[in-house]
Amino acid sequence: MPTTAPTPYVCLASDTPFTAIEKSLDNGTNACLVISADGKLLGEVTLEMLRDTIRGGAYLSETRVDSLARPCKQVLHVGDTAKTTAVLTPIVDADHRLVDVKINQLAEFVPVAQPNLSHHEFRNLMDVYLSTWISSTGDYIRSFESRFANYCGMTEGVATSNGTVSLHLALLALGIGAGDEVIVPDLTFAASINAILYVGATPVIVDVEDTCWGMTAAGVEAAITPRTKAVMPVHVFGRPCQIAEIAAVAKKHKLFVVEDCAEAHGAKYNGQMVGSFSDIASFSFFANKIITTGEGGICITNSPELAKKMRVLRDHGMQPERRYWHEQVGYNYRMTNMQAAIGCGQLDRIDEFLAQKRKLADMYADAFKDIPGIRIQDPVPSNVEPVVWFVCAQVPADKRAALMDAAKKENIDIRPFFNALSIMPAYTKYVTTPCPVSVRLSQSGINLPTSHRIDAEIVQKIAEICRRVLVAAAA
Ligand SMILES: Cc1ncc(COP(=O)(O)O)c(C=O)c1O
């Protein structure tokens, strides 16, 4: 390629739009630059423009990408130090030859999460489409189920349409229902407790501890009554709770464990993957999760009997050996082969995602180390190997709104933690003992932008905003 600019950002005029799509997906800017055969800058194409082209009915294989290119918003010349106004800005020499690019992710809104979708997932999706197996049967479903279960050290995977119905399915398969109590932590997304309510059971909310933010074995033991049937530990924000000890308490009291791992793909406790400590573990693959299928979820287990029950319940309650024969009421909770195709692509890249997020968390920790009043990524005990879902920080509760507002003014999304279940009207009646730790964490916690597009410049900008708000507040 006749340019010294990094090739992920550059297409040749004669390339097809497919090349531009794949490069724009992979390079994290949603755009790429188009050059002539002799390296001169012709313009840019963006995913937005490519979508317009598709909607307009163009035959992508017969279209040259130079016919789509538009002039770049801004062009820098070698040595220019001007502030850039686009995410991707070309740098040209005196002959208008592209020699480099400048990336400024701050030129656009910075969301708290963004899926990392590459050409790899895109090709899997085209493959499914061309196979015509776009519903809930197909090779990708089977592969995703077994590969994800094996990734967690389990034998059976039952993919579902999201991580809420997977919790519901798990509770149904274990026979939990009216009259049963299920212990659930106060600091979690509402889907955990909602699933307990769907089966007609009574949730019993317990507080969390201050280090990993999960329920404790002691807290579970204290909440057990003769009606307790199951516990639902949640590994919130990528941080494993005391799952081995909780599983031991559950075993002692003959309780089921349904592990909610929606936010912790790949995390370990005592060297063992989360999702492998329970009767059934549930994961979510919503677009903000560590790996995504758009919407999606999975139940994993080592029990072929439970897996079979879940497969029947997931498929309208229909007997697999006898079509249209129902011995129980079931649901349509299936994942599609299209979602699984994306999931297989994501699973191929999960180690890359986890490493990238870990690096980003370290970058934030470094940038925040001298800012008074902010605690970031609190250390955990040595037997706990958390993953980074969102980079989390604790700030003074009374400064949090000002901080999020200041970030919003700079076009950056900083989100609060979930509200503690115990303070919300829908759930207060399920609190038996106060949950001060959870309430405090939920009122002071923030999630910082955590995606493949966050670079050192954004981290510095966010640190600057935090310093400004928190130091001003301290003065
Ligand atoms: C802890 C927890 N459980 C369950 C869910 C539900 O997953 P989904 O959004 O896929 O239904 C989520 C999703 O955000 C979650 O964070």
Coordinates of C-alpha atoms and ligand atoms in Angstrom, one line a residue:
M1 CA 0.0 0.0 0.0
P2 CA 1.6 3.3 -1.1
T3 CA 1.4 5.1 2.2
T4 CA 3.2 5.2 5.5
A5 CA -0.1 5.6 7.3
P6 CA -1.1 2.5 9.4
T7 CA -3.0 0.1 7.1
P8 CA -6.0 -0.6 9.4
Y9 CA -7.1 2.9 8.6
V10 CA -6.6 2.9 4.8
C11 CA -8.4 1.5 1.8
L12 CA -7.3 1.6 -1.8
A13 CA -9.7 3.3 -4.3
S14 CA -10.2 0.0 -6.1
D15 CA -11.2 -1.8 -2.9
T16 CA -14.8 -2.9 -2.5
P17 CA -17.0 -1.5 0.3
F18 CA -16.5 -4.8 2.1
T19 CA -12.9 -3.9 2.8
A20 CA -14.0 -0.6 4.1
I21 CA -16.6 -2.2 6.3
E22 CA -14.1 -4.6 7.8
K23 CA -11.4 -2.1 8.3
S24 CA -13.8 0.4 9.9
L25 CA -15.0 -2.2 12.3
D26 CA -11.6 -3.4 13.2
N27 CA -9.8 -0.1 13.7
G28 CA -12.2 1.2 16.4
T29 CA -13.0 4.5 14.6
N30 CA -16.0 3.4 12.5
A31 CA -14.3 5.0 9.5
C32 CA -11.4 4.6 7.1
L33 CA -9.5 6.7 4.6
V34 CA -9.4 6.1 0.8
I35 CA -6.2 6.7 -1.2
S36 CA -5.4 6.4 -4.9
A37 CA -2.9 3.9 -6.3
D38 CA -0.1 6.5 -5.9
G39 CA -1.0 7.1 -2.2
K40 CA -3.0 10.4 -2.6
L41 CA -5.8 11.0 -0.1
L42 CA -9.2 10.8 -1.9
G43 CA -11.5 11.1 1.2
E44 CA -13.1 9.0 3.8
V45 CA -15.9 6.5 4.3
T46 CA -17.7 5.8 7.5
L47 CA -19.9 2.9 8.6
E48 CA -22.8 5.3 8.6
M49 CA -22.2 6.1 4.9
L50 CA -21.7 2.4 4.1
R51 CA -25.1 1.7 5.8
D52 CA -26.7 4.4 3.6
T53 CA -25.2 2.7 0.6
I54 CA -26.6 -0.7 1.6
R55 CA -30.0 0.8 2.3
G56 CA -29.8 2.6 -1.1
G57 CA -29.6 -0.8 -2.8
A58 CA -26.0 -0.7 -4.1
Y59 CA -24.4 -3.9 -5.2
L60 CA -21.4 -3.9 -2.8
S61 CA -19.3 -6.2 -4.9
E62 CA -19.6 -4.0 -8.0
T63 CA -19.0 -0.7 -6.2
R64 CA -15.6 0.8 -5.8
V65 CA -15.0 2.4 -2.5
D66 CA -13.7 5.6 -4.1
S67 CA -17.1 6.2 -5.6
L68 CA -18.4 6.4 -2.0
A69 CA -15.7 8.5 -0.5
R70 CA -16.5 12.0 0.7
P71 CA -14.0 14.8 1.6
C72 CA -12.5 14.5 5.1
K73 CA -13.8 16.9 7.7
Q74 CA -10.3 18.1 8.3
V75 CA -6.9 17.3 6.7
L76 CA -3.7 18.0 8.6
H77 CA -0.3 18.6 7.0
V78 CA 2.9 17.1 8.3
G79 CA 3.9 19.2 11.4
D80 CA 0.4 20.7 12.0
T81 CA -0.5 20.7 15.6
A82 CA -4.1 21.8 15.2
K83 CA -6.8 20.3 17.4
T84 CA -8.6 17.6 15.5
T85 CA -12.4 17.6 15.2
A86 CA -13.0 14.1 13.8
V87 CA -12.2 10.7 15.4
L88 CA -10.0 9.9 12.4
T89 CA -8.0 12.7 10.7
P90 CA -5.6 12.2 7.9
I91 CA -2.1 13.7 7.8
V92 CA -0.8 14.4 4.3
D93 CA 2.5 15.6 2.8
A94 CA 3.0 18.5 0.4
D95 CA 1.8 16.3 -2.6
H96 CA -1.4 15.3 -0.7
R97 CA 0.0 11.8 -0.1
L98 CA -1.4 10.2 3.1
V99 CA 1.5 9.7 5.5
D100 CA -0.2 9.2 8.8
V101 CA -3.4 9.5 10.8
K102 CA -4.4 11.2 14.0
I103 CA -7.0 9.5 16.3
N104 CA -9.1 11.6 18.6
Q105 CA -11.9 9.5 20.2
L106 CA -12.9 12.6 22.2
A107 CA -14.3 14.1 19.0
E108 CA -17.5 12.1 19.5
F109 CA -19.6 11.2 22.5
V110 CA -17.8 8.7 24.8
P111 CA -20.3 6.1 26.0
V112 CA -19.8 4.1 29.1
A113 CA -19.7 0.8 27.1
Q114 CA -19.5 -0.2 23.5
P115 CA -19.5 -3.7 22.0
N116 CA -16.2 -4.7 20.4
L117 CA -17.4 -6.0 17.0
S118 CA -14.8 -6.9 14.4
H119 CA -14.8 -8.3 10.9
H120 CA -14.7 -11.8 12.5
E121 CA -18.2 -11.6 14.0
F122 CA -19.4 -9.9 10.9
R123 CA -18.2 -12.8 8.7
N124 CA -19.8 -15.3 11.1
L125 CA -23.1 -13.4 10.8
M126 CA -22.9 -13.4 7.0
D127 CA -22.2 -17.1 7.2
V128 CA -25.4 -17.8 9.2
Y129 CA -27.4 -15.6 6.9
L130 CA -26.2 -17.5 3.8
S131 CA -26.9 -20.8 5.5
T132 CA -30.5 -19.6 6.1
W133 CA -30.4 -21.2 9.6
I134 CA -31.3 -17.9 11.2
S135 CA -33.6 -19.2 13.9
S136 CA -32.8 -21.2 16.9
T137 CA -31.2 -24.3 15.4
G138 CA -27.8 -24.4 13.8
D139 CA -24.1 -25.1 14.1
Y140 CA -23.3 -21.9 15.8
I141 CA -25.8 -22.5 18.6
R142 CA -24.4 -26.0 19.3
S143 CA -20.9 -24.7 19.1
F144 CA -21.5 -21.6 21.3
E145 CA -23.2 -23.7 24.0
S146 CA -20.5 -26.3 24.3
R147 CA -17.6 -23.9 23.9
F148 CA -18.9 -21.4 26.5
A149 CA -19.7 -24.2 29.0
N150 CA -16.2 -25.7 28.5
Y151 CA -14.6 -22.2 28.8
C152 CA -16.1 -22.2 32.3
G153 CA -15.1 -25.7 33.0
M154 CA -18.6 -27.2 32.7
T155 CA -20.1 -29.8 30.5
E156 CA -23.6 -28.5 29.5
G157 CA -24.6 -25.1 28.0
V158 CA -28.2 -24.0 27.3
A159 CA -28.3 -20.7 25.4
T160 CA -31.2 -18.4 25.9
S161 CA -32.5 -15.1 24.6
N162 CA -31.1 -13.1 27.5
G163 CA -29.6 -13.3 30.9
T164 CA -32.8 -12.6 32.7
V165 CA -34.7 -15.5 31.3
S166 CA -31.7 -17.7 31.9
L167 CA -32.1 -17.0 35.6
H168 CA -35.8 -17.8 35.3
L169 CA -35.1 -21.0 33.5
A170 CA -32.5 -22.1 36.1
L171 CA -35.0 -21.5 39.0
L172 CA -37.8 -23.3 37.1
A173 CA -35.5 -26.3 36.3
L174 CA -34.6 -26.6 40.0
G175 CA -38.3 -26.6 40.9
I176 CA -38.3 -23.4 42.9
G177 CA -41.7 -21.8 43.3
A178 CA -44.3 -20.5 45.7
G179 CA -43.5 -20.9 49.3
D180 CA -39.7 -21.1 48.7
E181 CA -37.2 -18.5 49.8
V182 CA -34.2 -17.6 47.7
I183 CA -31.4 -15.5 49.2
V184 CA -30.1 -12.7 46.9
P185 CA -27.6 -9.9 47.4
D186 CA -28.8 -6.3 47.8
L187 CA -26.2 -4.9 45.3
T188 CA -27.2 -6.3 41.9
F189 CA -29.1 -5.5 38.8
A190 CA -32.9 -6.0 39.3
A191 CA -33.0 -8.9 36.9
S192 CA -31.6 -11.2 39.7
I193 CA -34.4 -10.6 42.1
N194 CA -37.1 -10.3 39.4
A195 CA -36.3 -13.8 38.2
I196 CA -37.0 -15.1 41.8
L197 CA -40.3 -13.2 41.7
Y198 CA -41.3 -14.7 38.3
V199 CA -41.3 -18.2 39.8
G200 CA -43.5 -17.0 42.7
A201 CA -40.7 -17.6 45.3
T202 CA -39.9 -15.0 48.0
P203 CA -36.5 -13.2 47.7
V204 CA -34.6 -12.6 50.9
I205 CA -32.2 -9.7 50.5
V206 CA -28.9 -9.8 52.3
D207 CA -26.1 -7.2 52.5
V208 CA -22.8 -7.4 50.7
E209 CA -19.2 -7.0 51.9
D210 CA -17.0 -4.0 51.3
T211 CA -14.1 -5.6 49.2
C212 CA -15.6 -7.7 46.4
W213 CA -19.1 -6.3 46.8
G214 CA -20.9 -9.6 47.0
M215 CA -23.0 -11.6 49.5
T216 CA -21.0 -13.4 52.2
A217 CA -21.2 -17.0 53.4
A218 CA -21.9 -15.7 56.9
G219 CA -24.7 -13.5 55.6
V220 CA -26.3 -16.4 53.8
E221 CA -26.1 -18.7 56.8
A222 CA -27.7 -16.0 59.0
A223 CA -30.6 -15.6 56.5
I224 CA -31.5 -19.3 56.1
T225 CA -35.0 -20.3 57.4
P226 CA -36.8 -23.6 57.0
R227 CA -38.3 -22.2 53.8
T228 CA -35.0 -21.4 52.2
K229 CA -34.6 -23.4 49.0
A230 CA -31.8 -21.7 47.1
V231 CA -29.2 -18.9 47.1
M232 CA -28.4 -16.7 44.2
P233 CA -24.8 -15.3 44.6
V234 CA -24.0 -12.5 42.1
H235 CA -20.5 -11.7 41.0
V236 CA -21.2 -8.0 40.6
F237 CA -19.0 -5.7 38.4
G238 CA -16.6 -8.6 37.6
R239 CA -15.7 -9.3 41.2
P240 CA -16.2 -12.8 42.4
C241 CA -18.1 -13.1 45.7
Q242 CA -17.2 -15.7 48.4
I243 CA -18.6 -18.4 46.1
A244 CA -16.7 -21.5 47.4
E245 CA -17.7 -20.7 51.0
I246 CA -21.3 -19.9 49.9
A247 CA -21.5 -23.2 48.0
A248 CA -20.3 -25.0 51.1
V249 CA -23.0 -23.4 53.3
A250 CA -25.6 -24.3 50.6
K251 CA -24.4 -27.9 50.6
K252 CA -24.5 -28.1 54.4
H253 CA -28.1 -26.9 54.4
K254 CA -29.1 -28.8 51.2
L255 CA -29.9 -25.6 49.2
F256 CA -29.5 -25.1 45.5
V257 CA -27.0 -22.5 44.2
V258 CA -27.9 -20.4 41.1
E259 CA -24.9 -18.3 40.3
D260 CA -25.5 -15.1 38.5
C261 CA -22.3 -14.4 36.5
A262 CA -23.9 -11.9 34.1
E263 CA -21.1 -9.4 34.8
A264 CA -18.1 -11.7 35.4
H265 CA -17.2 -13.8 32.3
G266 CA -13.8 -15.3 32.9
A267 CA -13.4 -14.3 36.6
K268 CA -11.9 -16.9 39.0
Y269 CA -12.2 -17.8 42.7
N270 CA -9.6 -20.1 44.2
G271 CA -8.2 -20.6 40.7
Q272 CA -11.6 -21.9 39.5
M273 CA -13.9 -20.2 37.0
V274 CA -17.0 -18.5 38.2
G275 CA -20.0 -20.4 36.9
S276 CA -18.5 -23.7 38.0
F277 CA -19.5 -23.6 41.7
S278 CA -23.2 -24.0 41.4
D279 CA -26.0 -26.3 40.3
I280 CA -26.7 -23.9 37.4
A281 CA -24.9 -20.7 36.5
S282 CA -26.3 -17.9 34.4
F283 CA -24.6 -15.4 32.1
S284 CA -25.8 -12.4 30.1
F285 CA -24.5 -11.4 26.7
F286 CA -26.2 -8.0 26.5
A287 CA -24.3 -5.5 24.3
N288 CA -22.5 -4.0 27.3
K289 CA -21.2 -7.3 28.7
I290 CA -17.7 -8.7 28.4
I291 CA -18.7 -10.7 25.4
T292 CA -22.0 -10.0 23.6
T293 CA -24.5 -11.6 21.3
G294 CA -26.6 -8.4 21.1
E295 CA -29.2 -9.9 23.5
G296 CA -28.5 -13.3 24.9
G297 CA -27.8 -15.5 27.9
I298 CA -26.8 -19.0 28.8
C299 CA -27.2 -21.5 31.7
I300 CA -24.3 -23.8 32.3
T301 CA -24.4 -26.9 34.5
N302 CA -22.7 -30.3 34.9
S303 CA -26.0 -32.0 35.2
P304 CA -27.3 -33.6 32.0
E305 CA -30.8 -34.0 33.7
L306 CA -31.0 -30.2 34.5
A307 CA -29.7 -29.3 31.0
K308 CA -32.4 -31.5 29.5
K309 CA -35.1 -29.9 31.7
M310 CA -33.9 -26.5 30.7
R311 CA -33.9 -27.3 27.0
V312 CA -37.5 -28.5 27.2
L313 CA -38.7 -25.5 29.2
R314 CA -36.8 -23.2 26.8
D315 CA -38.6 -24.7 23.8
H316 CA -42.3 -24.3 24.9
G317 CA -42.2 -27.3 27.2
M318 CA -42.3 -29.5 24.1
Q319 CA -40.9 -33.1 24.5
P320 CA -37.8 -33.5 22.3
E321 CA -38.8 -37.0 21.3
R322 CA -42.5 -36.2 20.6
R323 CA -43.2 -33.2 18.5
Y324 CA -46.0 -30.9 19.7
W325 CA -46.4 -32.9 22.9
H326 CA -46.4 -30.8 26.1
E327 CA -46.3 -32.3 29.6
Q328 CA -45.7 -28.9 31.2
V329 CA -46.0 -25.3 30.5
G330 CA -42.9 -24.0 28.7
Y331 CA -41.5 -20.8 27.3
N332 CA -39.8 -19.6 24.2
Y333 CA -36.5 -18.6 25.6
R334 CA -34.3 -19.7 22.7
M335 CA -31.2 -17.9 21.4
T336 CA -31.0 -17.6 17.6
N337 CA -28.2 -19.0 15.5
M338 CA -27.4 -15.3 14.4
Q339 CA -26.8 -14.3 18.0
A340 CA -24.7 -17.5 18.6
A341 CA -22.6 -16.6 15.5
I342 CA -21.7 -13.3 17.0
G343 CA -21.1 -15.1 20.3
C344 CA -18.7 -17.6 18.7
G345 CA -16.7 -14.7 17.2
Q346 CA -16.6 -13.0 20.6
L347 CA -15.6 -16.1 22.4
D348 CA -12.6 -16.4 20.1
R349 CA -11.6 -13.0 21.3
I350 CA -12.5 -13.1 25.0
D351 CA -8.8 -13.2 26.2
E352 CA -8.0 -10.2 24.1
F353 CA -11.0 -8.3 25.6
L354 CA -10.1 -9.2 29.2
A355 CA -6.5 -8.2 28.7
Q356 CA -7.5 -4.9 27.1
K357 CA -9.9 -4.1 29.9
R358 CA -7.3 -4.9 32.5
K359 CA -4.8 -2.6 30.8
L360 CA -7.4 0.1 30.7
A361 CA -8.2 -0.3 34.4
D362 CA -4.4 0.0 35.2
M363 CA -4.3 3.2 33.0
Y364 CA -7.2 4.7 35.0
A365 CA -5.6 3.7 38.3
D366 CA -2.4 5.4 37.3
A367 CA -4.2 8.6 36.2
F368 CA -6.4 8.8 39.3
K369 CA -3.7 8.0 41.9
D370 CA -3.2 11.6 43.1
I371 CA -6.9 12.7 43.0
P372 CA -8.2 13.1 46.6
G373 CA -11.5 11.4 47.5
I374 CA -11.6 8.8 44.7
R375 CA -10.9 5.1 45.2
I376 CA -10.5 3.0 42.1
Q377 CA -10.5 -0.8 41.5
D378 CA -10.1 -1.6 45.2
P379 CA -7.6 -4.5 45.7
V380 CA -9.1 -8.0 46.4
P381 CA -7.8 -11.0 48.4
S382 CA -5.2 -13.1 46.6
N383 CA -7.7 -16.0 46.0
V384 CA -9.9 -13.7 44.0
E385 CA -9.2 -13.1 40.3
P386 CA -11.7 -10.4 39.2
V387 CA -12.2 -9.3 35.6
V388 CA -12.9 -5.8 34.5
W389 CA -16.4 -5.4 33.2
F390 CA -16.7 -1.7 33.9
V391 CA -13.8 0.2 35.6
C392 CA -15.4 1.1 38.9
A393 CA -14.5 3.9 41.3
Q394 CA -15.9 5.1 44.6
V395 CA -16.4 8.9 45.0
P396 CA -17.9 10.9 47.9
A397 CA -21.7 10.3 47.5
D398 CA -22.5 14.0 47.7
K399 CA -20.2 14.8 44.8
R400 CA -21.2 12.0 42.5
A401 CA -24.0 13.9 40.6
A402 CA -21.7 16.9 40.0
L403 CA -19.0 14.6 38.7
M404 CA -21.4 12.9 36.3
D405 CA -22.8 16.3 35.2
A406 CA -19.3 17.7 34.5
A407 CA -18.5 14.6 32.4
K408 CA -21.8 14.9 30.5
K409 CA -20.9 18.5 29.6
E410 CA -17.7 17.2 28.0
N411 CA -19.7 14.5 26.1
I412 CA -18.5 11.7 28.3
D413 CA -20.9 9.2 29.9
I414 CA -20.1 8.2 33.6
R415 CA -22.8 6.0 35.2
P416 CA -23.8 5.5 38.8
F417 CA -23.8 2.0 40.3
F418 CA -27.1 0.2 40.5
N419 CA -29.4 1.3 43.2
A420 CA -29.5 -1.0 46.2
L421 CA -32.5 -3.3 45.9
S422 CA -33.4 -2.6 49.5
I423 CA -34.2 1.1 48.9
M424 CA -36.5 0.6 45.9
P425 CA -40.3 0.5 46.3
A426 CA -40.6 -2.8 44.3
Y427 CA -38.3 -4.7 46.7
T428 CA -38.2 -3.1 50.2
K429 CA -40.6 -5.7 51.5
Y430 CA -38.0 -8.4 50.9
V431 CA -35.4 -6.9 53.3
T432 CA -35.1 -8.7 56.6
T433 CA -31.9 -7.0 57.9
P434 CA -30.5 -3.6 57.0
C435 CA -28.0 -3.4 54.1
P436 CA -25.7 -0.5 54.9
V437 CA -22.7 -1.6 52.9
S438 CA -24.7 -2.1 49.8
V439 CA -26.5 1.2 50.2
R440 CA -23.2 3.0 50.7
L441 CA -21.5 1.4 47.7
S442 CA -24.5 2.0 45.5
Q443 CA -24.6 5.7 46.4
S444 CA -20.9 6.3 45.9
G445 CA -20.0 4.0 43.0
I446 CA -19.4 5.1 39.5
N447 CA -18.7 3.2 36.3
L448 CA -16.2 4.8 34.0
P449 CA -16.2 4.4 30.2
T450 CA -14.7 1.0 29.5
S451 CA -14.4 -0.1 25.9
H452 CA -11.8 -0.8 23.3
R453 CA -12.2 2.8 22.1
I454 CA -11.0 4.4 25.4
D455 CA -7.4 5.5 25.1
A456 CA -4.9 7.4 27.2
E457 CA -6.2 10.7 26.1
I458 CA -9.8 10.0 27.3
V459 CA -8.5 8.6 30.5
Q460 CA -6.5 11.8 31.1
K461 CA -9.5 13.9 30.2
I462 CA -11.7 12.0 32.7
A463 CA -9.0 12.3 35.4
E464 CA -8.9 16.0 34.8
I465 CA -12.7 16.3 35.2
C466 CA -12.6 14.2 38.4
R467 CA -9.7 16.3 39.8
R468 CA -11.5 19.6 38.9
V469 CA -14.8 18.5 40.6
L470 CA -13.4 16.7 43.6
V471 CA -10.6 19.2 44.4
A472 CA -13.0 22.1 44.0
A473 CA -15.4 20.3 46.3
A474 CA -12.7 19.8 48.9
A475 CA -11.6 23.5 48.8
Ligands
LIG1 C1 -26.2 -9.2 37.5 C2 -27.1 -9.3 36.3 N1 -28.0 -10.3 36.3 C3 -28.8 -10.4 35.2 C4 -28.8 -9.6 34.2 C5 -29.8 -9.7 33.1 O1 -29.2 -9.9 31.8 P1 -30.0 -9.5 30.5 O2 -29.8 -8.0 30.4 O3 -29.2 -10.2 29.4 O4 -31.4 -9.9 30.6 C6 -27.9 -8.5 34.2 C7 -27.8 -7.6 33.0 O5 -27.5 -6.5 33.0 C8 -27.0 -8.3 35.3 O6 -26.2 -7.3 35.4

